[in-house]
Amino acid sequence: ATKISFMNEMANLAEMLGADIEMVRQGIGSDPRIGYQFLYAGVGYGGSCFPKDVQALIRTADSIDFDAKVLKAVESRNDEQKSVLFKKISNHFSGELSGKTFALWGLSFKPNTDDMREAPSRVLMEALWKAGAKVQAFDPEAMEETQRIYGNREDLGLCGTKEAALKGADALVIVTEWQAFKAPDFVLIKQLLKKPIIFDGRNLFEPKRLRNKNYSYISIGRSN
């Protein structure tokens, strides 16, 4: 959890300074004392373990009057990071999100599970709904769990394929790094979206490649 929050903080800093967090990650991870595991910038961690365990350690520290500064910073950065995608979307559209539709790829907090506990997708969807936007979502595993949590809503469409989620949307937003999302048909994406705009919360693609395909590509910790 600490490595994830640290990298997210470095990503935000890199973006403001015009650096590339992916280059930073390669440099840091090449040190064998650190390694590459959990060294990826993104939209924050979720699930049942990391949030609960960090919070439990903080409560334990508080119970003996110890100020766990690092643990509190880990949790605080993670909470803020879950709103980064929404802020990027809002900035891109100048805050005018009402009536717009966004295709979401990924709802579970990580790939290969249907678990949506503390998932960044929930923070994003709820912020989009509050702003008056609609969501067309696809996840390989978490569709039933999303239905269970949110029920039937006019501003939420659960789609049978990742391509169906794109149809008529104002932009694609990638929230979970499922393998099925890593090599999409960019020609088809451009055909199905109203405009070729991708917000990538997991840095799945190479910015230069997307620019060469005339996409507006906004990712995490890289020059946009």
mmCIF file of the C-alpha atoms, coordinates in Angstrom:
data_MODEL
# 
_entry.id   MODEL 
# 
loop_
_atom_site.group_PDB 
_atom_site.id 
_atom_site.type_symbol 
_atom_site.label_atom_id 
_atom_site.label_alt_id 
_atom_site.label_comp_id 
_atom_site.label_asym_id 
_atom_site.label_entity_id 
_atom_site.label_seq_id 
_atom_site.pdbx_PDB_ins_code 
_atom_site.Cartn_x 
_atom_site.Cartn_y 
_atom_site.Cartn_z 
_atom_site.occupancy 
_atom_site.B_iso_or_equiv 
_atom_site.pdbx_formal_charge 
_atom_site.auth_seq_id 
_atom_site.auth_comp_id 
_atom_site.auth_asym_id 
_atom_site.auth_atom_id 
_atom_site.pdbx_PDB_model_num 
ATOM 1   C CA . ALA A 1 1   ? 0.000   0.000   0.000   1.00 0.00 ? 1   ALA A CA 1 
ATOM 2   C CA . THR A 1 2   ? 2.868   2.349   0.823   1.00 0.00 ? 2   THR A CA 1 
ATOM 3   C CA . LYS A 1 3   ? 4.576   1.664   -2.502  1.00 0.00 ? 3   LYS A CA 1 
ATOM 4   C CA . ILE A 1 4   ? 1.342   2.313   -4.403  1.00 0.00 ? 4   ILE A CA 1 
ATOM 5   C CA . SER A 1 5   ? 0.621   5.607   -2.646  1.00 0.00 ? 5   SER A CA 1 
ATOM 6   C CA . PHE A 1 6   ? 4.253   6.690   -3.030  1.00 0.00 ? 6   PHE A CA 1 
ATOM 7   C CA . MET A 1 7   ? 4.142   6.045   -6.782  1.00 0.00 ? 7   MET A CA 1 
ATOM 8   C CA . ASN A 1 8   ? 0.844   7.873   -7.109  1.00 0.00 ? 8   ASN A CA 1 
ATOM 9   C CA . GLU A 1 9   ? 2.337   10.853  -5.323  1.00 0.00 ? 9   GLU A CA 1 
ATOM 10  C CA . MET A 1 10  ? 5.379   10.737  -7.619  1.00 0.00 ? 10  MET A CA 1 
ATOM 11  C CA . ALA A 1 11  ? 3.031   10.480  -10.620 1.00 0.00 ? 11  ALA A CA 1 
ATOM 12  C CA . ASN A 1 12  ? 1.177   13.637  -9.643  1.00 0.00 ? 12  ASN A CA 1 
ATOM 13  C CA . LEU A 1 13  ? 4.490   15.419  -9.137  1.00 0.00 ? 13  LEU A CA 1 
ATOM 14  C CA . ALA A 1 14  ? 5.904   14.111  -12.422 1.00 0.00 ? 14  ALA A CA 1 
ATOM 15  C CA . GLU A 1 15  ? 2.861   15.294  -14.327 1.00 0.00 ? 15  GLU A CA 1 
ATOM 16  C CA . MET A 1 16  ? 3.163   18.812  -12.925 1.00 0.00 ? 16  MET A CA 1 
ATOM 17  C CA . LEU A 1 17  ? 6.888   18.905  -13.744 1.00 0.00 ? 17  LEU A CA 1 
ATOM 18  C CA . GLY A 1 18  ? 6.515   17.531  -17.264 1.00 0.00 ? 18  GLY A CA 1 
ATOM 19  C CA . ALA A 1 19  ? 8.236   14.232  -16.447 1.00 0.00 ? 19  ALA A CA 1 
ATOM 20  C CA . ASP A 1 20  ? 7.106   10.691  -17.311 1.00 0.00 ? 20  ASP A CA 1 
ATOM 21  C CA . ILE A 1 21  ? 6.253   8.488   -14.332 1.00 0.00 ? 21  ILE A CA 1 
ATOM 22  C CA . GLU A 1 22  ? 6.851   5.367   -16.431 1.00 0.00 ? 22  GLU A CA 1 
ATOM 23  C CA . MET A 1 23  ? 10.500  6.378   -16.880 1.00 0.00 ? 23  MET A CA 1 
ATOM 24  C CA . VAL A 1 24  ? 10.714  7.151   -13.161 1.00 0.00 ? 24  VAL A CA 1 
ATOM 25  C CA . ARG A 1 25  ? 9.213   3.745   -12.369 1.00 0.00 ? 25  ARG A CA 1 
ATOM 26  C CA . GLN A 1 26  ? 11.777  1.942   -14.517 1.00 0.00 ? 26  GLN A CA 1 
ATOM 27  C CA . GLY A 1 27  ? 14.590  3.760   -12.747 1.00 0.00 ? 27  GLY A CA 1 
ATOM 28  C CA . ILE A 1 28  ? 13.309  3.095   -9.233  1.00 0.00 ? 28  ILE A CA 1 
ATOM 29  C CA . GLY A 1 29  ? 12.349  -0.511  -9.910  1.00 0.00 ? 29  GLY A CA 1 
ATOM 30  C CA . SER A 1 30  ? 15.733  -1.366  -11.406 1.00 0.00 ? 30  SER A CA 1 
ATOM 31  C CA . ASP A 1 31  ? 17.169  -1.193  -7.887  1.00 0.00 ? 31  ASP A CA 1 
ATOM 32  C CA . PRO A 1 32  ? 16.884  -4.802  -6.636  1.00 0.00 ? 32  PRO A CA 1 
ATOM 33  C CA . ARG A 1 33  ? 16.284  -3.566  -3.095  1.00 0.00 ? 33  ARG A CA 1 
ATOM 34  C CA . ILE A 1 34  ? 12.982  -2.086  -4.321  1.00 0.00 ? 34  ILE A CA 1 
ATOM 35  C CA . GLY A 1 35  ? 11.914  -4.064  -7.384  1.00 0.00 ? 35  GLY A CA 1 
ATOM 36  C CA . TYR A 1 36  ? 8.928   -3.478  -9.656  1.00 0.00 ? 36  TYR A CA 1 
ATOM 37  C CA . GLN A 1 37  ? 6.149   -5.125  -7.635  1.00 0.00 ? 37  GLN A CA 1 
ATOM 38  C CA . PHE A 1 38  ? 3.346   -2.684  -6.711  1.00 0.00 ? 38  PHE A CA 1 
ATOM 39  C CA . LEU A 1 39  ? 5.375   0.105   -8.333  1.00 0.00 ? 39  LEU A CA 1 
ATOM 40  C CA . TYR A 1 40  ? 2.699   1.313   -10.739 1.00 0.00 ? 40  TYR A CA 1 
ATOM 41  C CA . ALA A 1 41  ? 0.912   4.648   -10.754 1.00 0.00 ? 41  ALA A CA 1 
ATOM 42  C CA . GLY A 1 42  ? -2.837  4.571   -11.126 1.00 0.00 ? 42  GLY A CA 1 
ATOM 43  C CA . VAL A 1 43  ? -6.115  5.519   -9.489  1.00 0.00 ? 43  VAL A CA 1 
ATOM 44  C CA . GLY A 1 44  ? -5.500  4.053   -6.047  1.00 0.00 ? 44  GLY A CA 1 
ATOM 45  C CA . TYR A 1 45  ? -5.825  0.690   -4.349  1.00 0.00 ? 45  TYR A CA 1 
ATOM 46  C CA . GLY A 1 46  ? -9.043  -0.913  -3.147  1.00 0.00 ? 46  GLY A CA 1 
ATOM 47  C CA . GLY A 1 47  ? -10.318 -4.315  -2.087  1.00 0.00 ? 47  GLY A CA 1 
ATOM 48  C CA . SER A 1 48  ? -10.780 -5.842  1.339   1.00 0.00 ? 48  SER A CA 1 
ATOM 49  C CA . CYS A 1 49  ? -7.151  -6.081  2.495   1.00 0.00 ? 49  CYS A CA 1 
ATOM 50  C CA . PHE A 1 50  ? -5.039  -2.984  1.880   1.00 0.00 ? 50  PHE A CA 1 
ATOM 51  C CA . PRO A 1 51  ? -7.584  -0.380  3.067   1.00 0.00 ? 51  PRO A CA 1 
ATOM 52  C CA . LYS A 1 52  ? -8.641  -2.440  6.088   1.00 0.00 ? 52  LYS A CA 1 
ATOM 53  C CA . ASP A 1 53  ? -5.115  -3.310  7.160   1.00 0.00 ? 53  ASP A CA 1 
ATOM 54  C CA . VAL A 1 54  ? -3.774  0.240   6.882   1.00 0.00 ? 54  VAL A CA 1 
ATOM 55  C CA . GLN A 1 55  ? -6.768  1.575   8.816   1.00 0.00 ? 55  GLN A CA 1 
ATOM 56  C CA . ALA A 1 56  ? -6.341  -1.109  11.486  1.00 0.00 ? 56  ALA A CA 1 
ATOM 57  C CA . LEU A 1 57  ? -2.690  -0.194  11.958  1.00 0.00 ? 57  LEU A CA 1 
ATOM 58  C CA . ILE A 1 58  ? -3.612  3.480   12.275  1.00 0.00 ? 58  ILE A CA 1 
ATOM 59  C CA . ARG A 1 59  ? -6.256  2.676   14.901  1.00 0.00 ? 59  ARG A CA 1 
ATOM 60  C CA . THR A 1 60  ? -3.778  0.493   16.785  1.00 0.00 ? 60  THR A CA 1 
ATOM 61  C CA . ALA A 1 61  ? -1.240  3.322   16.775  1.00 0.00 ? 61  ALA A CA 1 
ATOM 62  C CA . ASP A 1 62  ? -3.873  5.813   17.951  1.00 0.00 ? 62  ASP A CA 1 
ATOM 63  C CA . SER A 1 63  ? -4.836  3.508   20.812  1.00 0.00 ? 63  SER A CA 1 
ATOM 64  C CA . ILE A 1 64  ? -1.344  3.854   22.288  1.00 0.00 ? 64  ILE A CA 1 
ATOM 65  C CA . ASP A 1 65  ? -1.051  7.578   21.465  1.00 0.00 ? 65  ASP A CA 1 
ATOM 66  C CA . PHE A 1 66  ? 1.411   7.039   18.614  1.00 0.00 ? 66  PHE A CA 1 
ATOM 67  C CA . ASP A 1 67  ? 1.064   9.292   15.571  1.00 0.00 ? 67  ASP A CA 1 
ATOM 68  C CA . ALA A 1 68  ? 1.497   6.968   12.564  1.00 0.00 ? 68  ALA A CA 1 
ATOM 69  C CA . LYS A 1 69  ? 2.407   9.724   10.111  1.00 0.00 ? 69  LYS A CA 1 
ATOM 70  C CA . VAL A 1 70  ? 3.457   7.509   7.209   1.00 0.00 ? 70  VAL A CA 1 
ATOM 71  C CA . LEU A 1 71  ? 0.407   5.227   7.461   1.00 0.00 ? 71  LEU A CA 1 
ATOM 72  C CA . LYS A 1 72  ? -1.934  8.210   7.599   1.00 0.00 ? 72  LYS A CA 1 
ATOM 73  C CA . ALA A 1 73  ? -0.229  9.696   4.544   1.00 0.00 ? 73  ALA A CA 1 
ATOM 74  C CA . VAL A 1 74  ? -0.608  6.387   2.678   1.00 0.00 ? 74  VAL A CA 1 
ATOM 75  C CA . GLU A 1 75  ? -4.346  6.361   3.343   1.00 0.00 ? 75  GLU A CA 1 
ATOM 76  C CA . SER A 1 76  ? -4.796  10.064  2.606   1.00 0.00 ? 76  SER A CA 1 
ATOM 77  C CA . ARG A 1 77  ? -2.981  9.901   -0.731  1.00 0.00 ? 77  ARG A CA 1 
ATOM 78  C CA . ASN A 1 78  ? -4.961  6.839   -1.744  1.00 0.00 ? 78  ASN A CA 1 
ATOM 79  C CA . ASP A 1 79  ? -8.281  8.493   -0.919  1.00 0.00 ? 79  ASP A CA 1 
ATOM 80  C CA . GLU A 1 80  ? -7.343  11.539  -3.005  1.00 0.00 ? 80  GLU A CA 1 
ATOM 81  C CA . GLN A 1 81  ? -5.998  9.442   -5.874  1.00 0.00 ? 81  GLN A CA 1 
ATOM 82  C CA . LYS A 1 82  ? -9.386  7.839   -6.422  1.00 0.00 ? 82  LYS A CA 1 
ATOM 83  C CA . SER A 1 83  ? -10.698 11.237  -7.549  1.00 0.00 ? 83  SER A CA 1 
ATOM 84  C CA . VAL A 1 84  ? -7.875  11.964  -10.009 1.00 0.00 ? 84  VAL A CA 1 
ATOM 85  C CA . LEU A 1 85  ? -9.659  10.518  -13.057 1.00 0.00 ? 85  LEU A CA 1 
ATOM 86  C CA . PHE A 1 86  ? -12.817 12.494  -12.393 1.00 0.00 ? 86  PHE A CA 1 
ATOM 87  C CA . LYS A 1 87  ? -10.796 15.697  -12.053 1.00 0.00 ? 87  LYS A CA 1 
ATOM 88  C CA . LYS A 1 88  ? -9.054  15.008  -15.367 1.00 0.00 ? 88  LYS A CA 1 
ATOM 89  C CA . ILE A 1 89  ? -12.390 14.346  -17.059 1.00 0.00 ? 89  ILE A CA 1 
ATOM 90  C CA . SER A 1 90  ? -13.964 17.466  -15.578 1.00 0.00 ? 90  SER A CA 1 
ATOM 91  C CA . ASN A 1 91  ? -10.996 19.624  -16.579 1.00 0.00 ? 91  ASN A CA 1 
ATOM 92  C CA . HIS A 1 92  ? -11.008 18.294  -20.122 1.00 0.00 ? 92  HIS A CA 1 
ATOM 93  C CA . PHE A 1 93  ? -14.694 19.098  -20.563 1.00 0.00 ? 93  PHE A CA 1 
ATOM 94  C CA . SER A 1 94  ? -14.455 22.414  -18.673 1.00 0.00 ? 94  SER A CA 1 
ATOM 95  C CA . GLY A 1 95  ? -16.769 21.101  -15.955 1.00 0.00 ? 95  GLY A CA 1 
ATOM 96  C CA . GLU A 1 96  ? -19.644 20.617  -18.406 1.00 0.00 ? 96  GLU A CA 1 
ATOM 97  C CA . LEU A 1 97  ? -20.434 16.940  -17.805 1.00 0.00 ? 97  LEU A CA 1 
ATOM 98  C CA . SER A 1 98  ? -24.216 17.058  -17.532 1.00 0.00 ? 98  SER A CA 1 
ATOM 99  C CA . GLY A 1 99  ? -25.811 15.064  -20.341 1.00 0.00 ? 99  GLY A CA 1 
ATOM 100 C CA . LYS A 1 100 ? -22.556 13.432  -21.398 1.00 0.00 ? 100 LYS A CA 1 
ATOM 101 C CA . THR A 1 101 ? -21.996 9.679   -21.500 1.00 0.00 ? 101 THR A CA 1 
ATOM 102 C CA . PHE A 1 102 ? -18.779 7.915   -20.503 1.00 0.00 ? 102 PHE A CA 1 
ATOM 103 C CA . ALA A 1 103 ? -17.708 4.387   -21.371 1.00 0.00 ? 103 ALA A CA 1 
ATOM 104 C CA . LEU A 1 104 ? -16.024 2.702   -18.384 1.00 0.00 ? 104 LEU A CA 1 
ATOM 105 C CA . TRP A 1 105 ? -13.771 -0.280  -18.879 1.00 0.00 ? 105 TRP A CA 1 
ATOM 106 C CA . GLY A 1 106 ? -13.245 -1.988  -15.547 1.00 0.00 ? 106 GLY A CA 1 
ATOM 107 C CA . LEU A 1 107 ? -15.322 -1.960  -12.363 1.00 0.00 ? 107 LEU A CA 1 
ATOM 108 C CA . SER A 1 108 ? -13.550 -4.382  -10.013 1.00 0.00 ? 108 SER A CA 1 
ATOM 109 C CA . PHE A 1 109 ? -10.761 -2.993  -7.828  1.00 0.00 ? 109 PHE A CA 1 
ATOM 110 C CA . LYS A 1 110 ? -8.220  -5.184  -9.670  1.00 0.00 ? 110 LYS A CA 1 
ATOM 111 C CA . PRO A 1 111 ? -8.236  -7.734  -12.522 1.00 0.00 ? 111 PRO A CA 1 
ATOM 112 C CA . ASN A 1 112 ? -9.346  -11.349 -12.112 1.00 0.00 ? 112 ASN A CA 1 
ATOM 113 C CA . THR A 1 113 ? -11.948 -10.674 -9.429  1.00 0.00 ? 113 THR A CA 1 
ATOM 114 C CA . ASP A 1 114 ? -15.487 -9.348  -9.138  1.00 0.00 ? 114 ASP A CA 1 
ATOM 115 C CA . ASP A 1 115 ? -14.650 -7.588  -5.862  1.00 0.00 ? 115 ASP A CA 1 
ATOM 116 C CA . MET A 1 116 ? -15.719 -3.925  -5.843  1.00 0.00 ? 116 MET A CA 1 
ATOM 117 C CA . ARG A 1 117 ? -15.003 -3.148  -2.199  1.00 0.00 ? 117 ARG A CA 1 
ATOM 118 C CA . GLU A 1 118 ? -13.274 0.255   -2.014  1.00 0.00 ? 118 GLU A CA 1 
ATOM 119 C CA . ALA A 1 119 ? -12.962 0.179   -5.834  1.00 0.00 ? 119 ALA A CA 1 
ATOM 120 C CA . PRO A 1 120 ? -11.870 3.421   -7.556  1.00 0.00 ? 120 PRO A CA 1 
ATOM 121 C CA . SER A 1 121 ? -14.586 2.804   -10.159 1.00 0.00 ? 121 SER A CA 1 
ATOM 122 C CA . ARG A 1 122 ? -17.242 3.483   -7.532  1.00 0.00 ? 122 ARG A CA 1 
ATOM 123 C CA . VAL A 1 123 ? -15.773 6.855   -6.618  1.00 0.00 ? 123 VAL A CA 1 
ATOM 124 C CA . LEU A 1 124 ? -15.582 7.782   -10.302 1.00 0.00 ? 124 LEU A CA 1 
ATOM 125 C CA . MET A 1 125 ? -19.080 6.642   -11.235 1.00 0.00 ? 125 MET A CA 1 
ATOM 126 C CA . GLU A 1 126 ? -20.693 8.357   -8.273  1.00 0.00 ? 126 GLU A CA 1 
ATOM 127 C CA . ALA A 1 127 ? -18.880 11.600  -9.084  1.00 0.00 ? 127 ALA A CA 1 
ATOM 128 C CA . LEU A 1 128 ? -19.962 11.406  -12.727 1.00 0.00 ? 128 LEU A CA 1 
ATOM 129 C CA . TRP A 1 129 ? -23.580 10.786  -11.732 1.00 0.00 ? 129 TRP A CA 1 
ATOM 130 C CA . LYS A 1 130 ? -23.494 13.696  -9.314  1.00 0.00 ? 130 LYS A CA 1 
ATOM 131 C CA . ALA A 1 131 ? -22.280 15.886  -12.197 1.00 0.00 ? 131 ALA A CA 1 
ATOM 132 C CA . GLY A 1 132 ? -25.214 14.752  -14.350 1.00 0.00 ? 132 GLY A CA 1 
ATOM 133 C CA . ALA A 1 133 ? -23.329 12.325  -16.599 1.00 0.00 ? 133 ALA A CA 1 
ATOM 134 C CA . LYS A 1 134 ? -24.262 8.802   -17.635 1.00 0.00 ? 134 LYS A CA 1 
ATOM 135 C CA . VAL A 1 135 ? -22.076 5.684   -17.513 1.00 0.00 ? 135 VAL A CA 1 
ATOM 136 C CA . GLN A 1 136 ? -21.915 2.745   -19.931 1.00 0.00 ? 136 GLN A CA 1 
ATOM 137 C CA . ALA A 1 137 ? -19.766 0.136   -18.214 1.00 0.00 ? 137 ALA A CA 1 
ATOM 138 C CA . PHE A 1 138 ? -18.165 -3.213  -18.926 1.00 0.00 ? 138 PHE A CA 1 
ATOM 139 C CA . ASP A 1 139 ? -16.141 -5.527  -16.687 1.00 0.00 ? 139 ASP A CA 1 
ATOM 140 C CA . PRO A 1 140 ? -15.320 -9.179  -17.438 1.00 0.00 ? 140 PRO A CA 1 
ATOM 141 C CA . GLU A 1 141 ? -16.359 -10.317 -13.934 1.00 0.00 ? 141 GLU A CA 1 
ATOM 142 C CA . ALA A 1 142 ? -18.019 -7.562  -11.885 1.00 0.00 ? 142 ALA A CA 1 
ATOM 143 C CA . MET A 1 143 ? -21.257 -6.892  -13.777 1.00 0.00 ? 143 MET A CA 1 
ATOM 144 C CA . GLU A 1 144 ? -23.498 -8.764  -11.340 1.00 0.00 ? 144 GLU A CA 1 
ATOM 145 C CA . GLU A 1 145 ? -21.753 -7.164  -8.372  1.00 0.00 ? 145 GLU A CA 1 
ATOM 146 C CA . THR A 1 146 ? -22.315 -3.710  -9.868  1.00 0.00 ? 146 THR A CA 1 
ATOM 147 C CA . GLN A 1 147 ? -25.983 -4.546  -10.365 1.00 0.00 ? 147 GLN A CA 1 
ATOM 148 C CA . ARG A 1 148 ? -26.213 -5.727  -6.763  1.00 0.00 ? 148 ARG A CA 1 
ATOM 149 C CA . ILE A 1 149 ? -24.647 -2.527  -5.411  1.00 0.00 ? 149 ILE A CA 1 
ATOM 150 C CA . TYR A 1 150 ? -26.412 0.052   -7.556  1.00 0.00 ? 150 TYR A CA 1 
ATOM 151 C CA . GLY A 1 151 ? -29.547 -1.676  -8.807  1.00 0.00 ? 151 GLY A CA 1 
ATOM 152 C CA . ASN A 1 152 ? -31.340 -0.270  -11.835 1.00 0.00 ? 152 ASN A CA 1 
ATOM 153 C CA . ARG A 1 153 ? -30.423 3.320   -12.650 1.00 0.00 ? 153 ARG A CA 1 
ATOM 154 C CA . GLU A 1 154 ? -31.214 5.376   -15.725 1.00 0.00 ? 154 GLU A CA 1 
ATOM 155 C CA . ASP A 1 155 ? -27.681 6.786   -15.664 1.00 0.00 ? 155 ASP A CA 1 
ATOM 156 C CA . LEU A 1 156 ? -25.978 3.366   -15.588 1.00 0.00 ? 156 LEU A CA 1 
ATOM 157 C CA . GLY A 1 157 ? -25.863 0.989   -18.510 1.00 0.00 ? 157 GLY A CA 1 
ATOM 158 C CA . LEU A 1 158 ? -24.204 -2.398  -17.996 1.00 0.00 ? 158 LEU A CA 1 
ATOM 159 C CA . CYS A 1 159 ? -22.996 -3.619  -21.372 1.00 0.00 ? 159 CYS A CA 1 
ATOM 160 C CA . GLY A 1 160 ? -22.313 -7.151  -22.561 1.00 0.00 ? 160 GLY A CA 1 
ATOM 161 C CA . THR A 1 161 ? -19.015 -6.345  -24.276 1.00 0.00 ? 161 THR A CA 1 
ATOM 162 C CA . LYS A 1 162 ? -16.334 -3.683  -24.033 1.00 0.00 ? 162 LYS A CA 1 
ATOM 163 C CA . GLU A 1 163 ? -17.241 -2.570  -27.552 1.00 0.00 ? 163 GLU A CA 1 
ATOM 164 C CA . ALA A 1 164 ? -20.916 -2.115  -26.658 1.00 0.00 ? 164 ALA A CA 1 
ATOM 165 C CA . ALA A 1 165 ? -19.920 0.228   -23.836 1.00 0.00 ? 165 ALA A CA 1 
ATOM 166 C CA . LEU A 1 166 ? -18.239 2.540   -26.359 1.00 0.00 ? 166 LEU A CA 1 
ATOM 167 C CA . LYS A 1 167 ? -21.243 3.155   -28.605 1.00 0.00 ? 167 LYS A CA 1 
ATOM 168 C CA . GLY A 1 168 ? -22.140 6.850   -28.635 1.00 0.00 ? 168 GLY A CA 1 
ATOM 169 C CA . ALA A 1 169 ? -20.017 7.681   -25.583 1.00 0.00 ? 169 ALA A CA 1 
ATOM 170 C CA . ASP A 1 170 ? -18.199 10.999  -25.275 1.00 0.00 ? 170 ASP A CA 1 
ATOM 171 C CA . ALA A 1 171 ? -15.004 9.324   -24.048 1.00 0.00 ? 171 ALA A CA 1 
ATOM 172 C CA . LEU A 1 172 ? -13.524 6.022   -22.911 1.00 0.00 ? 172 LEU A CA 1 
ATOM 173 C CA . VAL A 1 173 ? -12.306 5.749   -19.318 1.00 0.00 ? 173 VAL A CA 1 
ATOM 174 C CA . ILE A 1 174 ? -10.095 2.814   -18.316 1.00 0.00 ? 174 ILE A CA 1 
ATOM 175 C CA . VAL A 1 175 ? -10.277 2.071   -14.595 1.00 0.00 ? 175 VAL A CA 1 
ATOM 176 C CA . THR A 1 176 ? -9.095  -1.547  -14.182 1.00 0.00 ? 176 THR A CA 1 
ATOM 177 C CA . GLU A 1 177 ? -6.120  -3.083  -16.001 1.00 0.00 ? 177 GLU A CA 1 
ATOM 178 C CA . TRP A 1 178 ? -7.786  -6.242  -17.306 1.00 0.00 ? 178 TRP A CA 1 
ATOM 179 C CA . GLN A 1 179 ? -5.710  -8.120  -19.903 1.00 0.00 ? 179 GLN A CA 1 
ATOM 180 C CA . ALA A 1 180 ? -8.611  -7.857  -22.351 1.00 0.00 ? 180 ALA A CA 1 
ATOM 181 C CA . PHE A 1 181 ? -8.200  -4.070  -22.426 1.00 0.00 ? 181 PHE A CA 1 
ATOM 182 C CA . LYS A 1 182 ? -4.482  -3.961  -23.225 1.00 0.00 ? 182 LYS A CA 1 
ATOM 183 C CA . ALA A 1 183 ? -4.594  -4.480  -27.005 1.00 0.00 ? 183 ALA A CA 1 
ATOM 184 C CA . PRO A 1 184 ? -7.879  -3.006  -28.263 1.00 0.00 ? 184 PRO A CA 1 
ATOM 185 C CA . ASP A 1 185 ? -8.920  -2.136  -31.803 1.00 0.00 ? 185 ASP A CA 1 
ATOM 186 C CA . PHE A 1 186 ? -8.199  1.591   -31.861 1.00 0.00 ? 186 PHE A CA 1 
ATOM 187 C CA . VAL A 1 187 ? -9.860  2.021   -35.252 1.00 0.00 ? 187 VAL A CA 1 
ATOM 188 C CA . LEU A 1 188 ? -13.098 0.558   -33.898 1.00 0.00 ? 188 LEU A CA 1 
ATOM 189 C CA . ILE A 1 189 ? -12.868 2.636   -30.717 1.00 0.00 ? 189 ILE A CA 1 
ATOM 190 C CA . LYS A 1 190 ? -12.638 5.796   -32.812 1.00 0.00 ? 190 LYS A CA 1 
ATOM 191 C CA . GLN A 1 191 ? -15.638 4.712   -34.869 1.00 0.00 ? 191 GLN A CA 1 
ATOM 192 C CA . LEU A 1 192 ? -17.833 4.024   -31.836 1.00 0.00 ? 192 LEU A CA 1 
ATOM 193 C CA . LEU A 1 193 ? -16.969 7.049   -29.674 1.00 0.00 ? 193 LEU A CA 1 
ATOM 194 C CA . LYS A 1 194 ? -18.301 10.503  -30.481 1.00 0.00 ? 194 LYS A CA 1 
ATOM 195 C CA . LYS A 1 195 ? -14.723 11.774  -30.348 1.00 0.00 ? 195 LYS A CA 1 
ATOM 196 C CA . PRO A 1 196 ? -11.444 9.853   -29.939 1.00 0.00 ? 196 PRO A CA 1 
ATOM 197 C CA . ILE A 1 197 ? -10.795 10.603  -26.262 1.00 0.00 ? 197 ILE A CA 1 
ATOM 198 C CA . ILE A 1 198 ? -9.305  8.127   -23.771 1.00 0.00 ? 198 ILE A CA 1 
ATOM 199 C CA . PHE A 1 199 ? -8.751  8.679   -20.060 1.00 0.00 ? 199 PHE A CA 1 
ATOM 200 C CA . ASP A 1 200 ? -6.409  5.908   -18.962 1.00 0.00 ? 200 ASP A CA 1 
ATOM 201 C CA . GLY A 1 201 ? -6.238  5.362   -15.216 1.00 0.00 ? 201 GLY A CA 1 
ATOM 202 C CA . ARG A 1 202 ? -3.752  2.479   -15.577 1.00 0.00 ? 202 ARG A CA 1 
ATOM 203 C CA . ASN A 1 203 ? -1.286  3.753   -18.210 1.00 0.00 ? 203 ASN A CA 1 
ATOM 204 C CA . LEU A 1 204 ? -1.961  0.830   -20.532 1.00 0.00 ? 204 LEU A CA 1 
ATOM 205 C CA . PHE A 1 205 ? -0.915  2.577   -23.722 1.00 0.00 ? 205 PHE A CA 1 
ATOM 206 C CA . GLU A 1 206 ? 1.989   4.565   -25.093 1.00 0.00 ? 206 GLU A CA 1 
ATOM 207 C CA . PRO A 1 207 ? 1.071   8.282   -25.338 1.00 0.00 ? 207 PRO A CA 1 
ATOM 208 C CA . LYS A 1 208 ? 3.033   8.873   -28.556 1.00 0.00 ? 208 LYS A CA 1 
ATOM 209 C CA . ARG A 1 209 ? 1.270   5.982   -30.276 1.00 0.00 ? 209 ARG A CA 1 
ATOM 210 C CA . LEU A 1 210 ? -2.148  7.352   -29.349 1.00 0.00 ? 210 LEU A CA 1 
ATOM 211 C CA . ARG A 1 211 ? -1.220  10.877  -30.447 1.00 0.00 ? 211 ARG A CA 1 
ATOM 212 C CA . ASN A 1 212 ? -0.110  9.491   -33.802 1.00 0.00 ? 212 ASN A CA 1 
ATOM 213 C CA . LYS A 1 213 ? -3.580  7.979   -34.128 1.00 0.00 ? 213 LYS A CA 1 
ATOM 214 C CA . ASN A 1 214 ? -5.111  11.425  -33.444 1.00 0.00 ? 214 ASN A CA 1 
ATOM 215 C CA . TYR A 1 215 ? -6.477  10.523  -30.037 1.00 0.00 ? 215 TYR A CA 1 
ATOM 216 C CA . SER A 1 216 ? -6.771  12.823  -27.069 1.00 0.00 ? 216 SER A CA 1 
ATOM 217 C CA . TYR A 1 217 ? -5.046  10.596  -24.522 1.00 0.00 ? 217 TYR A CA 1 
ATOM 218 C CA . ILE A 1 218 ? -4.958  11.524  -20.830 1.00 0.00 ? 218 ILE A CA 1 
ATOM 219 C CA . SER A 1 219 ? -3.130  9.153   -18.492 1.00 0.00 ? 219 SER A CA 1 
ATOM 220 C CA . ILE A 1 220 ? -1.537  9.203   -15.026 1.00 0.00 ? 220 ILE A CA 1 
ATOM 221 C CA . GLY A 1 221 ? 1.766   10.969  -14.354 1.00 0.00 ? 221 GLY A CA 1 
ATOM 222 C CA . ARG A 1 222 ? 2.656   11.530  -17.998 1.00 0.00 ? 222 ARG A CA 1 
ATOM 223 C CA . SER A 1 223 ? 2.616   14.578  -20.209 1.00 0.00 ? 223 SER A CA 1 
ATOM 224 C CA . ASN A 1 224 ? -0.872  15.005  -21.649 1.00 0.00 ? 224 ASN A CA 1 
# 
